[in-house]
Short mmCIF file of C-alpha atoms and ligand atoms in Angstrom, two decimals:
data_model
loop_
_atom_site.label_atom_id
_atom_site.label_comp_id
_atom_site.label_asym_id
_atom_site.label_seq_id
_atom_site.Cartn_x
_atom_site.Cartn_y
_atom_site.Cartn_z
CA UNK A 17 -2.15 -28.81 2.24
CA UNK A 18 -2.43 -32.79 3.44
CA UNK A 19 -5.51 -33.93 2.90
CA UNK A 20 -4.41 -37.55 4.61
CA UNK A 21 -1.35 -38.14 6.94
CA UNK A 22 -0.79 -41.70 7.90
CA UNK A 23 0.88 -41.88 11.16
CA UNK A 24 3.19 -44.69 12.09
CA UNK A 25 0.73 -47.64 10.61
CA UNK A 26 0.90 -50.97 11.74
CA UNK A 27 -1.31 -54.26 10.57
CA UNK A 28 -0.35 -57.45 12.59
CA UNK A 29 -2.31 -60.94 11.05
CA UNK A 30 -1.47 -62.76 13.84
CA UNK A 31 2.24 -62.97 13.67
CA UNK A 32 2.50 -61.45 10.64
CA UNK A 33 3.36 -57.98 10.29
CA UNK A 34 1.72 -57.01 7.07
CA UNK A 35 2.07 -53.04 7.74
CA UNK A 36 5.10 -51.71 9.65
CA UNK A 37 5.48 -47.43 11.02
CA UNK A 38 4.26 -47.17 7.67
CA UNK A 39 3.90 -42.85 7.50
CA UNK A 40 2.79 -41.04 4.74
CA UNK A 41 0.98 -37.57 3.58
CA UNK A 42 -1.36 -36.95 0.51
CA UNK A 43 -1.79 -33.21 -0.43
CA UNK A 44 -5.21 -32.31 -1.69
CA UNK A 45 -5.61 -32.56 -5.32
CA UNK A 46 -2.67 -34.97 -5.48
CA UNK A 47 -2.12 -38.19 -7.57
CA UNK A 48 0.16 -40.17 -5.33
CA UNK A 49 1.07 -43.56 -6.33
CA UNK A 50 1.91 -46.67 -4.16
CA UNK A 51 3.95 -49.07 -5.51
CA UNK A 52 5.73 -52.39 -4.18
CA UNK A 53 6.16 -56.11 -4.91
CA UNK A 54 3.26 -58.42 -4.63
CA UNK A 55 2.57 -59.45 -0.53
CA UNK A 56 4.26 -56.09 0.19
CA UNK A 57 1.57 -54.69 1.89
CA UNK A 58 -0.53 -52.28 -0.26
CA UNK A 59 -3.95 -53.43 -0.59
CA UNK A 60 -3.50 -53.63 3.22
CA UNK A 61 -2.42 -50.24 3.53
CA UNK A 62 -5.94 -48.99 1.97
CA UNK A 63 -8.34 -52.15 3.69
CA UNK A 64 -7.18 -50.27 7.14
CA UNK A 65 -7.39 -46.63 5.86
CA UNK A 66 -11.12 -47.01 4.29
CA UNK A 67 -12.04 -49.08 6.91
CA UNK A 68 -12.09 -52.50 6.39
CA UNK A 69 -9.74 -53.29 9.20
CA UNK A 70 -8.37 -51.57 12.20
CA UNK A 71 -4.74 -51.06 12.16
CA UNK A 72 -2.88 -52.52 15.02
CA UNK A 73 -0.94 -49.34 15.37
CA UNK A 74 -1.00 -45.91 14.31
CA UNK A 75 -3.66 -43.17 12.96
CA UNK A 76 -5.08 -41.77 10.27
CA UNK A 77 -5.84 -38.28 9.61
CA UNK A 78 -8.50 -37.12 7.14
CA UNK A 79 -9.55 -33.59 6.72
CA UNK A 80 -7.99 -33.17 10.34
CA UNK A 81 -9.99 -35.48 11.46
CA UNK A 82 -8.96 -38.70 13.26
CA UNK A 83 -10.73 -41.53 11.20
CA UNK A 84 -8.55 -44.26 12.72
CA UNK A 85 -10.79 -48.11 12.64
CA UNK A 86 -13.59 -45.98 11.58
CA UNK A 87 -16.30 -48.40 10.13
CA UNK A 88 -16.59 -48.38 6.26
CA UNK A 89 -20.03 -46.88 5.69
CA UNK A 90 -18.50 -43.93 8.16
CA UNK A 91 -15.13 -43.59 6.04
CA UNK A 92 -17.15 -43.65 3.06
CA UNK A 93 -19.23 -40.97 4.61
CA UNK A 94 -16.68 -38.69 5.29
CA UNK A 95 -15.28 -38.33 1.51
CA UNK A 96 -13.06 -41.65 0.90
CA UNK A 97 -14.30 -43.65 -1.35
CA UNK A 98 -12.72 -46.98 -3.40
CA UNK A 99 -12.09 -49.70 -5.92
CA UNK A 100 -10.88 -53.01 -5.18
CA UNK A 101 -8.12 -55.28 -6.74
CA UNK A 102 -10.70 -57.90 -8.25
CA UNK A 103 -13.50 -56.23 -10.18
CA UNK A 104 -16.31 -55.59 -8.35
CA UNK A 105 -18.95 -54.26 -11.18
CA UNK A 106 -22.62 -56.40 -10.54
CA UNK A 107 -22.90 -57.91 -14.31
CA UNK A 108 -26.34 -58.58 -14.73
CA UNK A 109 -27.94 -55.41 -14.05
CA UNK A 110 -26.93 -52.09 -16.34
CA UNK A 111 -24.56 -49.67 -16.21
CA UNK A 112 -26.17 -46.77 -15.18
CA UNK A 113 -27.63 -49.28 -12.17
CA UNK A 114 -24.52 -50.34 -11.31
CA UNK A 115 -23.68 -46.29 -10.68
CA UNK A 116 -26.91 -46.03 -8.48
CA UNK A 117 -25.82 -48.65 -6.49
CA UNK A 118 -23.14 -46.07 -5.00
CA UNK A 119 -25.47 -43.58 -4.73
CA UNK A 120 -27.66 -45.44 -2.70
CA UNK A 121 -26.02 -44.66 0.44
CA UNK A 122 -26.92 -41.32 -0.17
CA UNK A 123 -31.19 -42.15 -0.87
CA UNK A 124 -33.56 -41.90 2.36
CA UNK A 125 -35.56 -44.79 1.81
CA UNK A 126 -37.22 -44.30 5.35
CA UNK A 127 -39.75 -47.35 5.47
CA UNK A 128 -41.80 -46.24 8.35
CA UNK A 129 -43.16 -42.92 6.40
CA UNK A 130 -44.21 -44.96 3.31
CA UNK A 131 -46.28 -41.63 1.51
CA UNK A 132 -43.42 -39.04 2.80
CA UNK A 133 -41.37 -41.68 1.24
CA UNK A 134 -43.46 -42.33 -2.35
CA UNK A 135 -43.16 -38.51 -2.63
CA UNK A 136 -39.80 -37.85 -2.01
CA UNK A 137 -38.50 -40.51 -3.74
CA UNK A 138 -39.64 -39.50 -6.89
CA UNK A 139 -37.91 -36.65 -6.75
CA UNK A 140 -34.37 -38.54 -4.98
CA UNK A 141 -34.52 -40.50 -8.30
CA UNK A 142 -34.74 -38.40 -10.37
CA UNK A 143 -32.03 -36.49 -8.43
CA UNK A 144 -29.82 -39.73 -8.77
CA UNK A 145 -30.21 -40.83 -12.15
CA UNK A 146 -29.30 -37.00 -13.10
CA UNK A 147 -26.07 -37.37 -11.00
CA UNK A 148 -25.51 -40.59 -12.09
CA UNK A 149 -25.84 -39.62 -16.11
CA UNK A 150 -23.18 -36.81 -15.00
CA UNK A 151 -20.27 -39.52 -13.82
CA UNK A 152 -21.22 -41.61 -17.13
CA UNK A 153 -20.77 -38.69 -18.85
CA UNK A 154 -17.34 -37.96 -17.63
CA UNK A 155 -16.46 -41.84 -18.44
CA UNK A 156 -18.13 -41.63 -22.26
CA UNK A 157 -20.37 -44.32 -20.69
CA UNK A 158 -23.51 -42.73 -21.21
CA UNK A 159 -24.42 -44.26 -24.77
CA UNK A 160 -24.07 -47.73 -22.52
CA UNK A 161 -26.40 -46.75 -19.55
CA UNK A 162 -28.87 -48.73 -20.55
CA UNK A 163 -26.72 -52.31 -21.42
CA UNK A 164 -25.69 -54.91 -18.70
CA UNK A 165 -22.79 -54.57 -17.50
CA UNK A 166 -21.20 -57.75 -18.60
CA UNK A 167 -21.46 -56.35 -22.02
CA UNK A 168 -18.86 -53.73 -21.82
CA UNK A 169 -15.19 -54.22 -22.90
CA UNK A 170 -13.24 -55.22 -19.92
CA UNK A 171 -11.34 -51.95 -19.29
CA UNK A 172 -14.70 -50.39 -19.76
CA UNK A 173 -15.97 -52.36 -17.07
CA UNK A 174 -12.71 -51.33 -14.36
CA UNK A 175 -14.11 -47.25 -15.48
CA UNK A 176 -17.53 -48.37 -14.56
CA UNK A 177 -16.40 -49.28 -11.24
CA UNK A 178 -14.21 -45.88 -10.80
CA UNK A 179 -17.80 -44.23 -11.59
CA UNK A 180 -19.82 -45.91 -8.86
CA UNK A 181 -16.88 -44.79 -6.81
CA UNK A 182 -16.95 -41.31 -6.90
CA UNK A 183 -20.88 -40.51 -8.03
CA UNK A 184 -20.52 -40.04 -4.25
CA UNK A 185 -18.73 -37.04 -4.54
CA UNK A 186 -15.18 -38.05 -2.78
CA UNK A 187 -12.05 -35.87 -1.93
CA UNK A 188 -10.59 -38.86 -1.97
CA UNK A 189 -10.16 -41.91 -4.23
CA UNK A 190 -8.39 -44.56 -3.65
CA UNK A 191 -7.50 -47.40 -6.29
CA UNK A 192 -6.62 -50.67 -6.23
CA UNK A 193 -4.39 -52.04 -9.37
CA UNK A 194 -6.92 -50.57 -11.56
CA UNK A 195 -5.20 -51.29 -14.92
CA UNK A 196 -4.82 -54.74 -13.85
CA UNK A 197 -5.65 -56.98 -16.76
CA UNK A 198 -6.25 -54.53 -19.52
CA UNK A 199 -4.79 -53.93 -22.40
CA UNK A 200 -1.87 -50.65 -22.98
CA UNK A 201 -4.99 -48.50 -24.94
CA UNK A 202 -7.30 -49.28 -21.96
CA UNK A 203 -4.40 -47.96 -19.25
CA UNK A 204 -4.15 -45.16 -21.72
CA UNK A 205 -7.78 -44.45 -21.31
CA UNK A 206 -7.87 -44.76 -17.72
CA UNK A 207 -4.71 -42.61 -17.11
CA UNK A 208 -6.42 -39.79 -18.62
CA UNK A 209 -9.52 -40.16 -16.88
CA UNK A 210 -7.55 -40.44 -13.52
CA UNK A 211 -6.13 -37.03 -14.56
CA UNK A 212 -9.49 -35.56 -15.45
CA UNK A 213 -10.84 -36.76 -12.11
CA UNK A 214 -7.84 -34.86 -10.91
CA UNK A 215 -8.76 -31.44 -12.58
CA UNK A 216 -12.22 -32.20 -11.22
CA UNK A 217 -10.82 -32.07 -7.63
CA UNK A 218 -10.82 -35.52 -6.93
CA UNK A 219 -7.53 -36.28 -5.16
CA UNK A 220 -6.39 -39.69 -5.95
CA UNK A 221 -4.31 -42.37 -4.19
CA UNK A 222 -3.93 -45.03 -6.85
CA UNK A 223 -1.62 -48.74 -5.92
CA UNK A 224 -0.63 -50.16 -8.83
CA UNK A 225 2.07 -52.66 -10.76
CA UNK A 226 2.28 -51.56 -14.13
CA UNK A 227 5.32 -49.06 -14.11
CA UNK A 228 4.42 -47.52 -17.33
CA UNK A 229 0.90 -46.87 -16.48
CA UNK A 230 1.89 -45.17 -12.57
CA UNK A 231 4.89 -43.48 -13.76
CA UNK A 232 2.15 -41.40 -16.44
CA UNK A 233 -0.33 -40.63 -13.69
CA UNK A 234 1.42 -40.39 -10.41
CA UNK A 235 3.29 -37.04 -9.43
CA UNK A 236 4.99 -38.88 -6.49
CA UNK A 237 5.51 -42.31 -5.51
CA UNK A 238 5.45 -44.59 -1.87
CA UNK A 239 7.40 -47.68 -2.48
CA UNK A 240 6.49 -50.41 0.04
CA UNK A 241 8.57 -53.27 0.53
CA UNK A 242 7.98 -56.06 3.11
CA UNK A 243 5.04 -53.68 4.81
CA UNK A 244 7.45 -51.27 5.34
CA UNK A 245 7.70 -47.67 3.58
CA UNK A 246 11.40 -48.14 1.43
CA UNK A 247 11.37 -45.25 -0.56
CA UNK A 248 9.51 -42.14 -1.81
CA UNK A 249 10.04 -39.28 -4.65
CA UNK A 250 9.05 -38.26 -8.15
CA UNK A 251 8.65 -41.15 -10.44
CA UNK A 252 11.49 -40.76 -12.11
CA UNK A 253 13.87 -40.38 -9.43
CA UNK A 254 11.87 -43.70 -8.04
CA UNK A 255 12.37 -45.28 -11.28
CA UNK A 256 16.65 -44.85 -11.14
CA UNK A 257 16.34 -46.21 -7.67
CA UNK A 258 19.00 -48.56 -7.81
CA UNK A 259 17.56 -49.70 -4.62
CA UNK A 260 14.22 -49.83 -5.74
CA UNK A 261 15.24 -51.74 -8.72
CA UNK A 262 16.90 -54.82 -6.41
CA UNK A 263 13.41 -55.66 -4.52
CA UNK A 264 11.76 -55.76 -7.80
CA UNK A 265 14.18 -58.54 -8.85
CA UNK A 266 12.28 -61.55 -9.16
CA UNK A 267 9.04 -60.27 -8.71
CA UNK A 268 6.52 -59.67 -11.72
CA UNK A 269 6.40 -56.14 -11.61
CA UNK A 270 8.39 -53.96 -14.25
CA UNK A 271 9.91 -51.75 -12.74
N1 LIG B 308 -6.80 -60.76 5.91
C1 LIG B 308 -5.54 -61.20 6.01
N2 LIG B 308 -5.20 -62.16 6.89
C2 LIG B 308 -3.93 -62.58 7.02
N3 LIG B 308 -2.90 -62.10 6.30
C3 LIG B 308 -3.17 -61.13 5.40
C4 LIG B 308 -4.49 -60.64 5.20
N4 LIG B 308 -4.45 -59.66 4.25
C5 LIG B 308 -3.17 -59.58 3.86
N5 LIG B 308 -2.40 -60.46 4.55
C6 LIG B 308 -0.95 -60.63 4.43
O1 LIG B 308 -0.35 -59.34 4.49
C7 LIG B 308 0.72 -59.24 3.57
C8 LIG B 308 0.48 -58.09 2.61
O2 LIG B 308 -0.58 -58.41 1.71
P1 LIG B 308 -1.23 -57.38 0.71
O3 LIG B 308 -1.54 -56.13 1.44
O4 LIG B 308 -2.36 -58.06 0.03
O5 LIG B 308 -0.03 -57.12 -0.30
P2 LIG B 308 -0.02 -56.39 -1.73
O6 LIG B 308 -1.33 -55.75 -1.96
O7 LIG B 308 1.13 -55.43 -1.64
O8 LIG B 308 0.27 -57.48 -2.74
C9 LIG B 308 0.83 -60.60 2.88
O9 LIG B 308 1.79 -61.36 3.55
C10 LIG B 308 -0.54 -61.18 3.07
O10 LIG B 308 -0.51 -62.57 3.07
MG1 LIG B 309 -2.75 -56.00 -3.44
#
């Protein structure tokens, strides 16, 4: 059952076209992989479906719901949540804060009702820190709840951030060249705890450059090329592509 369907997405910059018709489907429970050379359109492709921007053109289904230039917070709301390309984990507070943070959405911190407010938020916090503990848990990041966050290993760091993403309970994750910059045992790491997510019920739309690390997560793959969609299948049948092979050439990916 699709748990997304992108319908005929467009993304003008001016007179760039950065997104072209571009149509796709995710199933629920899903890892579906996006793949492309660099300017090709993918982090632009998830900006306009969590929100970020408006596409020009098109729609965006979600839980057959139209979510189309939806604001963020709204998006986010409705069970999408995300990393981004550059790490976004806050450094100098701890781990388990930096998973609170994406809770916080959730906390009513009502101002105007300050003793409704002292007594409930006892109990939110408590609430949070539990679910919090839970993600951490999932991550083996609970011994370091209580360290800044600049402290952790680099590919620790890029888990923290998947963490604060979902502690907000999403169907859907979506993930920005995650493995970017880490080492092969790090994408090792992280490619199992994309699957575990997966047998948690997290469906999981993951862009990403390393060939090695997408074709050992993703069950199916969307090549992009110039914002348009070029090709889609299995990874392997992806990975013979002869076409798929001739836009990589020249471009840093490893297709
Ligand atoms: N905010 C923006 N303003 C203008 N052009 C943009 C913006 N974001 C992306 N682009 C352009 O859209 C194209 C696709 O970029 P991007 O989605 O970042 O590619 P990818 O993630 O595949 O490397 C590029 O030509 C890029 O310069
Ligand atoms: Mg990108």
């Amino acid at each position: 059952m699709s748990l997304l369907t992108a319908k005929t997405i467009q993304k003008k910059f001016g007179g760039v076209i950065a997104l072209n018709d571009v149509s796709l489907t995710v199933d629920k429970g899903e890892i579906v992989g996006m793949i492309g050379p660099n300017g090709s359109g993918k982090t632009t492709f998830i900006n306009n479906l969590s929100g970020l921007y408006a596409p020009t053109k098109g729609q965006f289904i979600f839980n057959d719901e139209d979510i189309t230039g939806l604001p963020a917070h709204v998006i986010t709301g409705k069970g999408i949540s995300r990393t981004f390309q550059n790490l976004r984990v806050f450094p100098n507070i701890t781990v388990l804060e930096n998973i609170l943070i994406g809770l916080h959405c959730r906390i009513d911190t009502s101002l105007w009702d300050v003793y409704a407010r002292f007594l409930k938020t006892r109990r939110v916090e408590h609430q949070a820190k539990k679910k919090a503990m839970t993600v951490l848990e999932l991550a083996e990041l609970s011994d370091s709840q209580g360290i800044l966050a600049k402290n952790l290993p680099y590919g620790k760091q890029r888990l923290l951030e998947i963490c604060r993403a979902i502690v907000s309970d999403p169907y859907l994750l979506l993930l920005d060249e995650p493995c970017a910059g880490m080492n092969p045992v790090e994408m090792d790491d992280l490619a199992d705890f994309i699957k575990l997510l997966q047998t948690k019920g997290i469906t999981v739309f993951v862009i990403e450059h390393n060939m090695r690390f997408i074709m050992s997560v993703a069950q199916r793959l969307i090549v992009l090329a110039n914002g348009s969609k070029f090709q889609e299948g299995t990874p392997t049948q992806i990975q013979n592509d002869k076409d798929v092979q001739a836009i990589y050439l020249g471009d840093e990916g490893d297709l």
